[in-house]
Structures are given as C-alpha cells and as structure tokens.
Amino acid sequence: MSLFVWVMMGIALWHFTVFLPDKFWGGIVGAFLVAIIGAVIAGFILAGFQIIGRHELDISAAFEAIPGAVLAPAASWYYGRHLEDHPRRRRGRRPAKVS
C-alpha cells in the first residue's frame, strides 16, 4: 500500500512542474516519469527497504516520497537545460575553410 502512496505523492508534486520552464529531459512526460520513479526510490529507501502494508500505513509514508519527488525532477530539469545549452555537433560535416 505504501507503494501506491509514494506514486500518488510523486504525481501530486509533479503537478507543480507547470510553473517551471519546460526544459525537462524528455519534456513534461519525462518529468512525470522521473517524479514517480524518484518518489518510489526515495520512499523505499526511507522506509527501510520494505513496502509497508495497508494496516501499518500512516501519514509518514507520504512524507517519505517528497525528497525523491522533488530532487529527481530537479535533476531532470538541470540535465535538460544542459542539453539545450550545449547541443551536439553534427558529425560528418565540417565547415568549409575560407582562404
């Protein structure tokens, strides 16, 4: 059940990405996936590498997902911004020499 809570917290915090410029790696869909994956990984680590069942679940399970749901999209945004600022050079074509 805690896995469901972590995914929902990732989706909830993903909604705030609309206030940022769309420079995420993979666009807004990439930010969605990264927020969910980050929330699940952080929640799993902070829960002691176990998935909490329905009867032992409390509000702290939702707070466990917040660091991953914030840091993972932030990393995706910085990486996407880096790719936009430093585009790849085209291969096979060299500029003509001017004599």
Coordinates of C-alpha atoms in Angstrom, one line a residue:
M1 CA 0.0 0.0 0.0
S2 CA 2.9 2.4 0.7
L3 CA 4.0 2.0 -3.0
F4 CA 0.6 3.4 -4.0
V5 CA 1.1 6.3 -1.6
W6 CA 4.6 7.0 -3.0
V7 CA 3.3 7.0 -6.6
M8 CA 0.5 9.3 -5.7
M9 CA 2.8 11.7 -3.9
G10 CA 5.1 11.8 -7.0
I11 CA 2.1 12.6 -9.2
A12 CA 0.9 15.3 -6.8
L13 CA 4.2 17.0 -6.7
W14 CA 4.7 16.6 -10.5
H15 CA 1.8 19.0 -11.0
F16 CA 3.9 21.9 -9.8
T17 CA 6.3 21.5 -12.8
V18 CA 3.8 23.6 -14.8
F19 CA 5.3 26.6 -13.1
L20 CA 8.7 26.0 -14.4
P21 CA 10.0 26.4 -18.0
D22 CA 9.7 23.2 -20.0
K23 CA 13.4 22.2 -20.1
F24 CA 13.0 18.8 -18.6
W25 CA 14.8 15.9 -20.1
G26 CA 12.0 14.2 -22.1
G27 CA 9.6 17.1 -21.7
I28 CA 6.7 17.1 -19.4
V29 CA 6.2 13.3 -19.8
G30 CA 9.8 12.8 -18.8
A31 CA 9.2 14.9 -15.7
F32 CA 6.2 12.8 -14.9
L33 CA 8.1 9.6 -15.1
V34 CA 11.1 10.9 -13.2
A35 CA 8.9 12.3 -10.4
I36 CA 7.2 8.9 -9.9
I37 CA 10.4 6.9 -10.1
G38 CA 12.2 9.3 -7.7
A39 CA 9.3 9.2 -5.2
V40 CA 9.2 5.4 -5.2
I41 CA 13.0 5.1 -4.8
A42 CA 13.2 7.7 -2.0
G43 CA 10.2 6.2 -0.3
F44 CA 11.6 2.7 -0.5
I45 CA 15.0 3.8 0.9
L46 CA 13.5 5.9 3.7
A47 CA 11.0 3.1 4.7
G48 CA 14.0 0.8 5.4
F49 CA 13.8 -1.2 2.1
Q50 CA 10.4 -2.6 2.7
I51 CA 6.9 -1.9 1.4
I52 CA 4.5 -1.2 4.2
G53 CA 1.2 -3.0 4.3
R54 CA -2.3 -1.5 4.5
H55 CA -2.7 -1.9 8.2
E56 CA 0.6 -0.4 9.2
L57 CA 0.4 2.6 7.0
D58 CA 0.4 6.1 8.4
I59 CA 0.9 9.7 7.1
S60 CA 4.7 9.4 7.3
A61 CA 4.6 7.2 4.2
A62 CA 3.5 10.2 2.2
F63 CA 6.3 12.4 3.6
E64 CA 8.9 9.7 2.7
A65 CA 8.3 10.3 -1.0
I66 CA 8.8 14.0 -1.0
P67 CA 12.6 14.2 -1.3
G68 CA 12.7 11.9 -4.4
A69 CA 9.7 13.6 -6.0
V70 CA 11.4 16.9 -5.7
L71 CA 15.1 16.1 -6.4
A72 CA 14.5 13.8 -9.3
P73 CA 12.6 16.3 -11.5
A74 CA 15.1 19.0 -10.4
A75 CA 18.0 16.8 -11.7
S76 CA 15.9 16.1 -14.9
W77 CA 15.4 19.9 -15.4
Y78 CA 19.1 20.7 -15.0
Y79 CA 20.1 17.9 -17.3
G80 CA 17.6 19.0 -19.9
R81 CA 18.8 22.6 -19.6
H82 CA 22.3 21.4 -20.1
L83 CA 21.3 19.6 -23.3
E84 CA 19.6 22.7 -24.6
D85 CA 22.6 25.0 -23.9
H86 CA 25.2 22.5 -25.3
P87 CA 23.7 21.0 -28.5
R88 CA 25.6 18.1 -30.1
R89 CA 27.8 18.9 -33.0
R90 CA 26.8 17.4 -36.3
R91 CA 29.1 14.6 -37.4
G92 CA 30.4 14.1 -40.9
R93 CA 30.2 17.8 -42.0
R94 CA 33.0 20.1 -41.4
P95 CA 32.8 23.8 -42.1
A96 CA 34.4 24.9 -45.3
K97 CA 37.8 26.6 -44.9
V98 CA 37.9 30.2 -46.1
S99 CA 41.1 31.1 -47.8

